Every structure is written in structure tokens, then in C-alpha cells.
Amino acid sequence: MAVSDRDDADTPPTSPPRRQPPGAAALGAAIGPFARTGSYYAQSWRDYLDRRPRELPVARPTISLAAHAFRDEIVLLGLRARRPVSDVHAFDRINGEVVAALDFYGRRGWLEDTEGFFSPPPPLTDVTVKQVKSRRHPHERISFDSGYTPDPGEPGAQRWSAYTANDREYALMLRHEEPRPWLVCIHGAEMGRAALDLTLFRAWHLHDDLGLNVVLPVLPMHGPRARGLPKGSVFPGEDVMDNVHAAAQAVWDIRRLLSWIRSQQPESPIGLNSISLGGYVASLVASLEDDLTCAILGVPVADLIELLGRHAGLRADDPRRKTMTLAEPIGRMVSPLSMDPRVPMSGRFIYGGIADRLVQPRQQVVRLWEHWGKPEIVWYQGGHTGFFEARPVQRFIDDALMQSGLIGGAPIVRRTDRPA
């Protein structure tokens, strides 16, 4: 098996903190990806030689697979640099909000009735559509007022409302002149940029070759919605309540977008396609919205707060780690694992990377796959960032769109010479 069931390399140390000499932390950060990749590679060989049945697929460890894991470790190092954990004193505010939120959500019953937290938005009617002229690929940009506001008195609500760039939603739209099926593509963290999203979703292939109307919305705190944010304010990040509000607004915005699509073409089927953080949002939407034809979850996050706690790198006796542990009921409240999917079984599809070091396969992907009734799943031999170049993933997505009935049974034309 290419992924250890124990995930030892991701387990925070339990020994008490020690004072490090100057430069030790920087040196540790530099060699960390090498050490963790080496540990992963060694554990992969032990698991591969142990022929006992496992819950994850068995793959022969290779240098290429280790390279994928190393690339993920470098990405994770960059994400940690962009999302540094605040000192203990600054974390007091986060801890205070978590305590208040547990009381706030508990009194409303949302820690148990998680669907009640995601209130249905009003239908979307006022949308601005602008044509983007391009010699080869003309398309449209749409925008609309989100309309999302946290509940009065909800912890972190005042701060979230000050992130005014989130007030308006933006999306790219590749639309045919005649009615066609729609595919909403929900991006991952650090995306929300036109060129990147169009490339990683292979949007022109979906539009031109498969004949779909394609919409690529921008998640809160990404792309143009990140303008003017205070330093360190990111989604996902260490601030628990910012993550909660971002998840709630992302789901709200996507549901409003779906209502507008239905008003434009009531008879056209709609599906979801997603990557990483987008898989988390898509799985939430698919647990709240009826009449979706399919939901394709790529390397999806199942429990965001749990994932962030694992990647924070905090020692067991660190008070900041206790805050993340305290927040676990809130993480479950905004997790798709707490709701049943509404998309039919024939429309549920998941793919994951067996060397994924960002979204651990066992703790995240497998749990969501099991919760969704073990739908069709494909494991590619690569890390979190390797999905785009994995041909099994490309074939899987195309086949999923056909099997679910979102597109017809005509042969799929895969063009490899088109620039993104």
C-alpha cells in the first residue's frame, strides 16, 4: 500500500517543547519535506511487502511516487508559510470564539442537526453578465451580490462582515447558444484565478468536446474576493470561525448560482465537479440540494477543521492544539460526514491520490467515500497535486459525466493539442 494506515509522519510529536538555537527552526523546515518523504517511502515499502488486506489500494512504491509525495510536501511547506500559526496570546481570541460558538450553535441545536446551520438562500435573479472577447475562446464573466450574512450574534460575524470583497460572487461561464447540461466546477485552495481554473478543470474540453455549459465560481477569500483582506486572513486557515463562515457562504453562493441556472434552463440537468477544498464544498452542496445529476469529488476534504489541526504541526501539549481539539464539534457541524448525500448513487464519483500528503486518503477521502455509500472511486498513483496529469483521472471524469447521464452516449473526443 502506498499510503500508511498510521500516517505516522503526520502525527504531532508528544515530547515537551525545547528551546532551539537560532536558525534551527528554518533548518528543520528545510529538511522536513525530505525527512517526511523518506519516512513515507520506507513505510510504503513495508506496507507493500505486507500482503494483508488493506482498506487502501496496494501499489508498488516507486521513485516517481516518492517524487509526487515530495512535491506535496513542498506545497504544504509553502501553505504553512502563507498560513503561519499565530502565537499563543493571539490564539486566545480564536479560542474565545470557539468557546462562544459551541454555546451559540449548541443552543440552536445545530451541532446535532447540522443541516439547520445551512439556511437555504433566496433564488438568484439579478446577475451581471459580461462578454469576454477572445479570438479563440470567447466566454462570459458573471457576477452577483452574494447576500450572505452570518446570524446576528454568531461569533466572528462582525469581522467576517468587514471582509467586503466577499460580498460579491464572480464566475466564468462557457455557455452554448442552445440549452445544454450544466457543470459547475468548484476550485481548490489558492485557486479562483481564471487561467488556472480553466486549465486544471480542462474547461474547454468540457465545453467544446463534451458539449457542456461550464461555470467556474470563485470561493470566498479567493481571487477577486481576497482583495483588501487583512494579512493572514485566508480560507482555509487557522481562524476557526473564518473557516466556518467561509464554508457557509461558499455553500450559499453555489446554491444561489444553481437557482439561477435552473431559472435560465429549467429542463437542463446540472452536475458538480470539484477539486480538494472544492470537493468539500461540493459534497456539502450535494447534501443540501435536490435534483443534481452528479457530483464528482476530486481529492476531497471531508472534515476541514480536523485537517487543519493535523497540518498545524502543533505539539500535543501546545494550548493552541487544545483549541483545535475543542473546535472538533464545530468541524463536524460543517462536514459532509454529518449529512446524507442527496445526489443519486449513480451520480456519485470520487477520485484520490494514493501518495496524497495534503488530504490524507484514509482520514479524508476514504471516510467520505464510505459515508457516501462507497460509490465508484478511482485511485491514481500520485500526490495531491498530481491529479491534473493523471490520465486515469481524466478518463474517470469523462466517463462519470456519461455514466451519470449528464452527457449523452456519443463517443468522447479528447483533444490534446488545445492550449488552456
Short mmCIF file of C-alpha atoms in Angstrom, two decimals:
data_model
loop_
_atom_site.label_atom_id
_atom_site.label_comp_id
_atom_site.label_asym_id
_atom_site.label_seq_id
_atom_site.Cartn_x
_atom_site.Cartn_y
_atom_site.Cartn_z
CA MET A 1 0.00 0.00 0.00
CA ALA A 2 1.40 3.35 -0.95
CA VAL A 3 -0.17 5.17 1.98
CA SER A 4 0.38 4.10 5.55
CA ASP A 5 -2.74 3.35 7.58
CA ARG A 6 -0.98 5.00 10.51
CA ASP A 7 0.12 8.23 8.83
CA ASP A 8 2.94 8.38 11.37
CA ALA A 9 4.71 11.19 9.56
CA ASP A 10 1.73 13.47 10.18
CA THR A 11 1.36 12.76 13.89
CA PRO A 12 2.47 15.73 16.02
CA PRO A 13 5.28 15.00 18.47
CA THR A 14 4.31 14.43 22.09
CA SER A 15 7.54 15.37 23.85
CA PRO A 16 7.69 18.78 25.57
CA PRO A 17 8.95 21.74 23.53
CA ARG A 18 12.63 22.54 23.67
CA ARG A 19 14.43 25.83 23.14
CA GLN A 20 16.10 25.70 19.73
CA PRO A 21 19.28 27.52 18.74
CA PRO A 22 18.97 30.37 16.20
CA GLY A 23 18.26 29.07 12.71
CA ALA A 24 17.21 25.63 13.92
CA ALA A 25 13.57 26.19 13.01
CA ALA A 26 14.48 27.30 9.49
CA LEU A 27 16.78 24.32 9.06
CA GLY A 28 14.09 21.97 10.34
CA ALA A 29 11.58 23.43 7.89
CA ALA A 30 14.05 22.99 5.03
CA ILE A 31 14.85 19.36 5.72
CA GLY A 32 11.32 18.46 6.82
CA PRO A 33 10.00 17.61 3.33
CA PHE A 34 12.98 15.30 2.72
CA ALA A 35 12.58 13.55 6.07
CA ARG A 36 8.82 13.11 5.74
CA THR A 37 9.11 11.86 2.17
CA GLY A 38 11.78 9.38 3.22
CA SER A 39 9.60 8.15 6.06
CA TYR A 40 6.65 7.82 3.70
CA TYR A 41 8.71 5.88 1.14
CA ALA A 42 10.07 3.48 3.78
CA GLN A 43 6.60 2.89 5.23
CA SER A 44 5.22 2.33 1.73
CA TRP A 45 7.71 -0.49 1.17
CA ARG A 46 6.81 -2.09 4.50
CA ASP A 47 3.12 -1.94 3.63
CA TYR A 48 3.73 -3.21 0.10
CA LEU A 49 5.62 -6.25 1.37
CA ASP A 50 2.92 -6.93 3.97
CA ARG A 51 0.26 -8.73 1.91
CA ARG A 52 -2.54 -8.43 4.45
CA PRO A 53 -5.79 -6.90 3.08
CA ARG A 54 -5.93 -3.12 3.46
CA GLU A 55 -8.60 -0.50 3.08
CA LEU A 56 -6.47 1.45 0.60
CA PRO A 57 -5.13 0.14 -2.72
CA VAL A 58 -1.75 -1.56 -2.80
CA ALA A 59 0.79 -0.07 -5.18
CA ARG A 60 4.45 -0.85 -5.67
CA PRO A 61 6.45 2.10 -4.29
CA THR A 62 8.49 3.82 -6.98
CA ILE A 63 10.79 6.82 -7.17
CA SER A 64 8.08 8.56 -9.21
CA LEU A 65 5.55 8.02 -6.42
CA ALA A 66 8.03 9.35 -3.87
CA ALA A 67 8.60 12.39 -6.11
CA HIS A 68 4.85 13.07 -6.04
CA ALA A 69 4.86 12.85 -2.24
CA PHE A 70 7.86 15.19 -2.07
CA ARG A 71 6.13 17.71 -4.32
CA ASP A 72 3.15 17.67 -1.97
CA GLU A 73 5.45 18.24 0.99
CA ILE A 74 6.91 21.30 -0.76
CA VAL A 75 3.41 22.62 -1.45
CA LEU A 76 2.48 22.01 2.17
CA LEU A 77 5.60 23.90 3.28
CA GLY A 78 4.51 26.85 1.14
CA LEU A 79 0.98 26.75 2.52
CA ARG A 80 2.32 26.75 6.06
CA ALA A 81 4.50 29.75 5.23
CA ARG A 82 1.46 31.61 3.89
CA ARG A 83 -0.65 30.45 6.82
CA PRO A 84 1.64 30.67 9.88
CA VAL A 85 0.12 29.69 13.21
CA SER A 86 -0.28 32.71 15.50
CA ASP A 87 1.44 32.85 18.86
CA VAL A 88 -0.35 31.61 21.94
CA HIS A 89 -1.51 35.07 23.01
CA ALA A 90 -3.01 35.90 19.60
CA PHE A 91 -4.69 32.49 19.62
CA ASP A 92 -6.64 33.47 22.74
CA ARG A 93 -9.15 35.33 20.56
CA ILE A 94 -9.65 32.26 18.34
CA ASN A 95 -10.11 30.08 21.42
CA GLY A 96 -12.63 32.50 22.90
CA GLU A 97 -14.67 32.47 19.70
CA VAL A 98 -14.66 28.66 19.61
CA VAL A 99 -15.99 28.51 23.19
CA ALA A 100 -18.69 31.06 22.35
CA ALA A 101 -19.57 29.25 19.11
CA LEU A 102 -20.03 25.92 20.87
CA ASP A 103 -22.57 27.61 23.13
CA PHE A 104 -24.22 29.53 20.27
CA TYR A 105 -24.60 26.52 17.95
CA GLY A 106 -25.43 24.17 20.82
CA ARG A 107 -28.36 26.30 21.96
CA ARG A 108 -29.74 26.25 18.42
CA GLY A 109 -29.31 22.50 18.08
CA TRP A 110 -27.05 22.81 15.04
CA LEU A 111 -24.23 20.72 16.48
CA GLU A 112 -26.60 17.75 16.11
CA ASP A 113 -28.94 18.99 13.34
CA THR A 114 -26.17 20.16 11.03
CA GLU A 115 -28.47 20.76 8.07
CA GLY A 116 -30.17 23.50 10.08
CA PHE A 117 -26.95 25.51 10.05
CA PHE A 118 -27.05 25.87 6.26
CA SER A 119 -30.13 28.01 5.75
CA PRO A 120 -31.45 27.95 2.15
CA PRO A 121 -30.70 31.17 0.24
CA PRO A 122 -33.30 33.12 -1.75
CA PRO A 123 -33.42 32.48 -5.52
CA LEU A 124 -30.94 34.46 -7.58
CA THR A 125 -32.48 36.81 -10.14
CA ASP A 126 -30.10 39.76 -10.60
CA VAL A 127 -26.94 38.65 -12.41
CA THR A 128 -24.45 40.78 -14.33
CA VAL A 129 -23.13 39.05 -17.46
CA LYS A 130 -20.17 40.47 -19.40
CA GLN A 131 -18.78 39.14 -22.64
CA VAL A 132 -15.07 38.39 -22.76
CA LYS A 133 -13.84 38.68 -26.33
CA SER A 134 -11.16 36.27 -27.39
CA ARG A 135 -10.08 35.23 -30.86
CA ARG A 136 -10.16 31.54 -29.98
CA HIS A 137 -12.20 31.24 -26.81
CA PRO A 138 -14.85 33.90 -26.22
CA HIS A 139 -16.65 33.39 -22.92
CA GLU A 140 -18.56 35.28 -20.26
CA ARG A 141 -17.91 36.59 -16.77
CA ILE A 142 -20.82 36.76 -14.39
CA SER A 143 -21.18 38.38 -11.01
CA PHE A 144 -23.90 38.86 -8.44
CA ASP A 145 -24.41 40.05 -4.89
CA SER A 146 -23.92 37.15 -2.51
CA GLY A 147 -26.44 38.28 0.07
CA TYR A 148 -24.86 36.06 2.72
CA THR A 149 -24.62 37.39 6.27
CA PRO A 150 -23.82 35.42 9.43
CA ASP A 151 -26.56 35.07 12.01
CA PRO A 152 -26.78 38.00 14.46
CA GLY A 153 -24.65 37.27 17.48
CA GLU A 154 -22.71 34.48 15.75
CA PRO A 155 -19.07 34.56 16.89
CA GLY A 156 -16.80 36.19 14.32
CA ALA A 157 -19.75 37.67 12.43
CA GLN A 158 -18.63 41.29 12.74
CA ARG A 159 -15.13 40.50 11.48
CA TRP A 160 -16.48 38.41 8.61
CA SER A 161 -18.83 41.20 7.52
CA ALA A 162 -15.82 43.52 7.30
CA TYR A 163 -14.37 41.32 4.51
CA THR A 164 -16.36 43.30 1.98
CA ALA A 165 -14.71 41.73 -1.10
CA ASN A 166 -16.74 38.61 -0.29
CA ASP A 167 -19.99 40.50 -0.77
CA ARG A 168 -19.99 39.84 -4.49
CA GLU A 169 -19.62 36.47 -6.21
CA TYR A 170 -17.77 36.06 -9.52
CA ALA A 171 -17.67 33.22 -12.02
CA LEU A 172 -16.51 32.33 -15.51
CA MET A 173 -19.14 30.89 -17.82
CA LEU A 174 -18.66 28.91 -21.03
CA ARG A 175 -22.16 28.70 -22.48
CA HIS A 176 -23.60 27.30 -25.70
CA GLU A 177 -26.30 29.13 -27.62
CA GLU A 178 -28.80 26.28 -27.28
CA PRO A 179 -29.79 24.57 -23.98
CA ARG A 180 -27.17 22.11 -22.75
CA PRO A 181 -26.40 20.29 -19.50
CA TRP A 182 -24.54 22.39 -16.93
CA LEU A 183 -21.41 21.53 -14.95
CA VAL A 184 -20.43 23.73 -12.00
CA CYS A 185 -16.69 23.39 -11.30
CA ILE A 186 -15.66 24.31 -7.75
CA HIS A 187 -11.97 25.07 -7.30
CA GLY A 188 -9.49 24.28 -4.54
CA ALA A 189 -7.43 26.42 -2.20
CA GLU A 190 -5.14 29.02 -3.78
CA MET A 191 -7.17 28.87 -6.99
CA GLY A 192 -10.01 31.14 -8.09
CA ARG A 193 -7.92 32.63 -10.89
CA ALA A 194 -9.23 32.43 -14.43
CA ALA A 195 -6.25 30.92 -16.25
CA LEU A 196 -5.52 28.40 -13.50
CA ASP A 197 -9.11 27.26 -13.06
CA LEU A 198 -9.73 26.90 -16.78
CA THR A 199 -6.59 24.77 -17.08
CA LEU A 200 -6.98 22.48 -14.07
CA PHE A 201 -10.63 21.75 -14.84
CA ARG A 202 -9.90 21.24 -18.55
CA ALA A 203 -12.81 23.61 -19.06
CA TRP A 204 -12.54 23.95 -22.82
CA HIS A 205 -12.57 20.18 -23.23
CA LEU A 206 -15.72 20.01 -21.11
CA HIS A 207 -17.32 22.78 -23.15
CA ASP A 208 -16.13 22.07 -26.70
CA ASP A 209 -15.66 18.29 -26.74
CA LEU A 210 -18.38 17.22 -24.31
CA GLY A 211 -20.85 19.96 -25.17
CA LEU A 212 -21.44 21.19 -21.62
CA ASN A 213 -22.22 24.61 -20.28
CA VAL A 214 -19.45 25.17 -17.74
CA VAL A 215 -19.48 27.59 -14.80
CA LEU A 216 -16.46 28.21 -12.56
CA PRO A 217 -17.41 30.22 -9.46
CA VAL A 218 -14.89 31.81 -7.09
CA LEU A 219 -14.92 30.73 -3.44
CA PRO A 220 -14.84 33.28 -0.60
CA MET A 221 -11.42 34.80 0.17
CA HIS A 222 -10.06 33.70 -3.22
CA GLY A 223 -9.28 35.54 -6.45
CA PRO A 224 -11.06 38.92 -6.63
CA ARG A 225 -12.81 38.08 -3.35
CA ALA A 226 -9.49 38.25 -1.50
CA ARG A 227 -8.91 41.95 -2.17
CA GLY A 228 -8.30 44.03 0.91
CA LEU A 229 -8.18 41.14 3.35
CA PRO A 230 -6.09 41.63 6.48
CA LYS A 231 -2.73 39.90 6.48
CA GLY A 232 -3.09 36.25 7.42
CA SER A 233 -6.81 36.09 6.65
CA VAL A 234 -7.20 33.10 4.35
CA PHE A 235 -9.57 30.22 3.67
CA PRO A 236 -8.76 27.68 4.84
CA GLY A 237 -6.65 28.97 7.71
CA GLU A 238 -6.10 28.85 11.46
CA ASP A 239 -9.10 31.06 12.27
CA VAL A 240 -11.83 28.56 13.04
CA MET A 241 -14.77 30.91 12.71
CA ASP A 242 -13.48 32.42 9.47
CA ASN A 243 -13.43 28.87 8.10
CA VAL A 244 -16.99 28.28 9.29
CA HIS A 245 -18.30 31.49 7.73
CA ALA A 246 -16.37 30.85 4.51
CA ALA A 247 -17.82 27.36 4.21
CA ALA A 248 -21.32 28.65 4.91
CA GLN A 249 -21.01 31.44 2.35
CA ALA A 250 -19.46 29.15 -0.26
CA VAL A 251 -22.40 26.76 0.03
CA TRP A 252 -24.85 29.68 0.00
CA ASP A 253 -23.29 31.19 -3.14
CA ILE A 254 -23.22 27.89 -5.05
CA ARG A 255 -26.85 27.19 -4.17
CA ARG A 256 -27.85 30.65 -5.40
CA LEU A 257 -25.93 30.04 -8.62
CA LEU A 258 -27.78 26.74 -9.08
CA SER A 259 -31.11 28.55 -8.67
CA TRP A 260 -30.15 30.98 -11.44
CA ILE A 261 -29.10 28.17 -13.79
CA ARG A 262 -32.44 26.44 -13.21
CA SER A 263 -34.28 29.68 -13.99
CA GLN A 264 -32.38 30.01 -17.28
CA GLN A 265 -32.83 26.43 -18.47
CA PRO A 266 -35.34 24.58 -16.24
CA GLU A 267 -35.08 21.29 -18.14
CA SER A 268 -31.29 21.08 -18.31
CA PRO A 269 -29.54 18.69 -15.88
CA ILE A 270 -26.85 20.06 -13.58
CA GLY A 271 -23.75 18.40 -12.13
CA LEU A 272 -20.89 19.36 -9.84
CA ASN A 273 -17.18 18.87 -10.47
CA SER A 274 -14.64 19.75 -7.80
CA ILE A 275 -11.04 19.74 -6.59
CA SER A 276 -9.77 19.49 -2.99
CA LEU A 277 -11.35 22.32 -0.97
CA GLY A 278 -13.92 22.49 -3.76
CA GLY A 279 -14.67 18.81 -3.12
CA TYR A 280 -15.50 19.74 0.45
CA VAL A 281 -17.88 22.49 -0.71
CA ALA A 282 -19.39 20.31 -3.45
CA SER A 283 -20.10 17.46 -1.03
CA LEU A 284 -21.90 19.90 1.28
CA VAL A 285 -23.98 21.28 -1.60
CA ALA A 286 -24.77 17.74 -2.77
CA SER A 287 -26.08 17.02 0.73
CA LEU A 288 -28.45 20.00 0.64
CA GLU A 289 -29.62 20.33 -2.98
CA ASP A 290 -32.09 18.04 -4.72
CA ASP A 291 -32.12 17.27 -8.44
CA LEU A 292 -28.37 17.25 -9.06
CA THR A 293 -27.42 14.68 -11.69
CA CYS A 294 -23.88 14.06 -10.44
CA ALA A 295 -21.18 15.19 -8.04
CA ILE A 296 -17.54 14.43 -8.85
CA LEU A 297 -15.30 14.92 -5.83
CA GLY A 298 -11.60 15.20 -6.61
CA VAL A 299 -9.12 14.63 -3.73
CA PRO A 300 -11.86 15.92 -1.41
CA VAL A 301 -11.62 17.22 2.13
CA ALA A 302 -14.17 15.61 4.46
CA ASP A 303 -13.50 17.40 7.77
CA LEU A 304 -11.79 20.76 7.31
CA ILE A 305 -11.13 21.56 10.97
CA GLU A 306 -9.61 18.15 11.59
CA LEU A 307 -7.37 18.51 8.54
CA LEU A 308 -6.15 21.94 9.60
CA GLY A 309 -5.43 20.64 13.09
CA ARG A 310 -3.25 17.86 11.67
CA HIS A 311 -1.31 20.20 9.41
CA ALA A 312 -0.73 22.85 12.08
CA GLY A 313 2.27 20.88 13.34
CA LEU A 314 1.48 21.67 16.99
CA ARG A 315 2.81 19.56 19.82
CA ALA A 316 0.34 17.65 21.99
CA ASP A 317 0.94 19.97 24.97
CA ASP A 318 0.57 23.16 22.94
CA PRO A 319 -2.51 25.12 24.12
CA ARG A 320 -3.25 26.03 20.51
CA ARG A 321 -3.68 22.34 19.76
CA LYS A 322 -6.24 22.16 22.55
CA THR A 323 -8.20 24.88 20.77
CA MET A 324 -8.31 22.79 17.59
CA THR A 325 -9.46 19.79 19.62
CA LEU A 326 -12.12 21.92 21.28
CA ALA A 327 -13.35 23.01 17.82
CA GLU A 328 -13.92 19.46 16.57
CA PRO A 329 -17.72 19.53 17.14
CA ILE A 330 -17.86 22.69 15.02
CA GLY A 331 -15.83 20.92 12.34
CA ARG A 332 -18.34 18.07 12.35
CA MET A 333 -21.19 20.57 12.06
CA VAL A 334 -19.80 21.89 8.78
CA SER A 335 -18.69 18.47 7.49
CA PRO A 336 -20.46 16.46 4.78
CA LEU A 337 -19.94 13.44 7.04
CA SER A 338 -22.80 14.81 9.17
CA MET A 339 -25.37 14.82 6.34
CA ASP A 340 -26.64 12.30 3.83
CA PRO A 341 -25.91 12.97 0.14
CA ARG A 342 -28.96 13.75 -1.99
CA VAL A 343 -27.36 13.12 -5.37
CA PRO A 344 -28.31 9.62 -6.57
CA MET A 345 -25.79 6.81 -6.12
CA SER A 346 -25.40 6.58 -9.90
CA GLY A 347 -24.15 10.17 -9.87
CA ARG A 348 -21.58 9.93 -7.05
CA PHE A 349 -17.92 9.77 -8.07
CA ILE A 350 -14.68 10.24 -6.12
CA TYR A 351 -11.01 10.16 -7.04
CA GLY A 352 -7.95 10.33 -4.81
CA GLY A 353 -4.17 10.12 -4.93
CA ILE A 354 -2.51 7.26 -3.10
CA ALA A 355 0.53 9.44 -2.33
CA ASP A 356 -1.52 12.49 -1.25
CA ARG A 357 0.25 14.27 1.61
CA LEU A 358 -2.16 17.24 1.83
CA VAL A 359 -5.52 15.47 2.02
CA GLN A 360 -4.70 12.17 3.68
CA PRO A 361 -6.50 9.36 1.86
CA ARG A 362 -7.57 7.38 4.91
CA GLN A 363 -8.66 10.22 7.19
CA GLN A 364 -10.41 12.26 4.49
CA VAL A 365 -11.10 10.57 1.15
CA VAL A 366 -11.91 7.06 2.39
CA ARG A 367 -14.18 8.33 5.17
CA LEU A 368 -16.17 10.42 2.70
CA TRP A 369 -16.29 7.53 0.22
CA GLU A 370 -17.65 5.22 2.93
CA HIS A 371 -20.17 7.83 4.12
CA TRP A 372 -21.40 8.25 0.55
CA GLY A 373 -22.14 4.53 0.30
CA LYS A 374 -18.89 3.51 -1.41
CA PRO A 375 -19.66 4.88 -4.88
CA GLU A 376 -17.36 4.46 -7.84
CA ILE A 377 -13.85 5.61 -6.95
CA VAL A 378 -10.50 5.67 -8.72
CA TRP A 379 -7.08 5.92 -7.09
CA TYR A 380 -4.30 7.40 -9.20
CA GLN A 381 -0.63 6.84 -8.47
CA GLY A 382 0.32 10.35 -7.47
CA GLY A 383 0.10 13.06 -4.84
CA HIS A 384 -2.48 15.73 -4.21
CA THR A 385 -1.18 17.97 -6.96
CA GLY A 386 -0.78 15.11 -9.46
CA PHE A 387 -4.42 14.73 -10.48
CA PHE A 388 -4.16 17.05 -13.46
CA GLU A 389 -1.50 14.99 -15.22
CA ALA A 390 -3.07 11.64 -14.29
CA ARG A 391 -4.77 10.20 -17.37
CA PRO A 392 -6.86 7.78 -15.27
CA VAL A 393 -8.43 10.83 -13.62
CA GLN A 394 -9.17 12.50 -16.96
CA ARG A 395 -10.84 9.34 -18.26
CA PHE A 396 -12.67 8.85 -14.97
CA ILE A 397 -14.23 12.33 -15.10
CA ASP A 398 -15.32 11.98 -18.71
CA ASP A 399 -16.78 8.54 -18.04
CA ALA A 400 -18.51 9.77 -14.89
CA LEU A 401 -20.26 12.53 -16.84
CA MET A 402 -21.50 9.92 -19.31
CA GLN A 403 -22.44 7.23 -16.79
CA SER A 404 -24.42 9.68 -14.68
CA GLY A 405 -26.40 10.77 -17.72
CA LEU A 406 -25.24 14.37 -17.66
CA ILE A 407 -23.99 13.94 -21.22
CA GLY A 408 -25.19 11.57 -23.93
CA GLY A 409 -23.58 8.40 -25.11
CA ALA A 410 -21.72 9.84 -28.10
CA PRO A 411 -18.00 8.99 -28.33
CA ILE A 412 -15.82 11.38 -26.34
CA VAL A 413 -13.26 13.31 -28.34
CA ARG A 414 -10.14 14.02 -26.30
CA ARG A 415 -8.03 16.75 -27.86
CA THR A 416 -4.54 17.14 -26.51
CA ASP A 417 -3.34 19.98 -28.72
CA ARG A 418 -5.56 22.74 -27.38
CA PRO A 419 -3.98 25.35 -25.12
CA ALA A 420 -5.85 26.15 -21.93
#
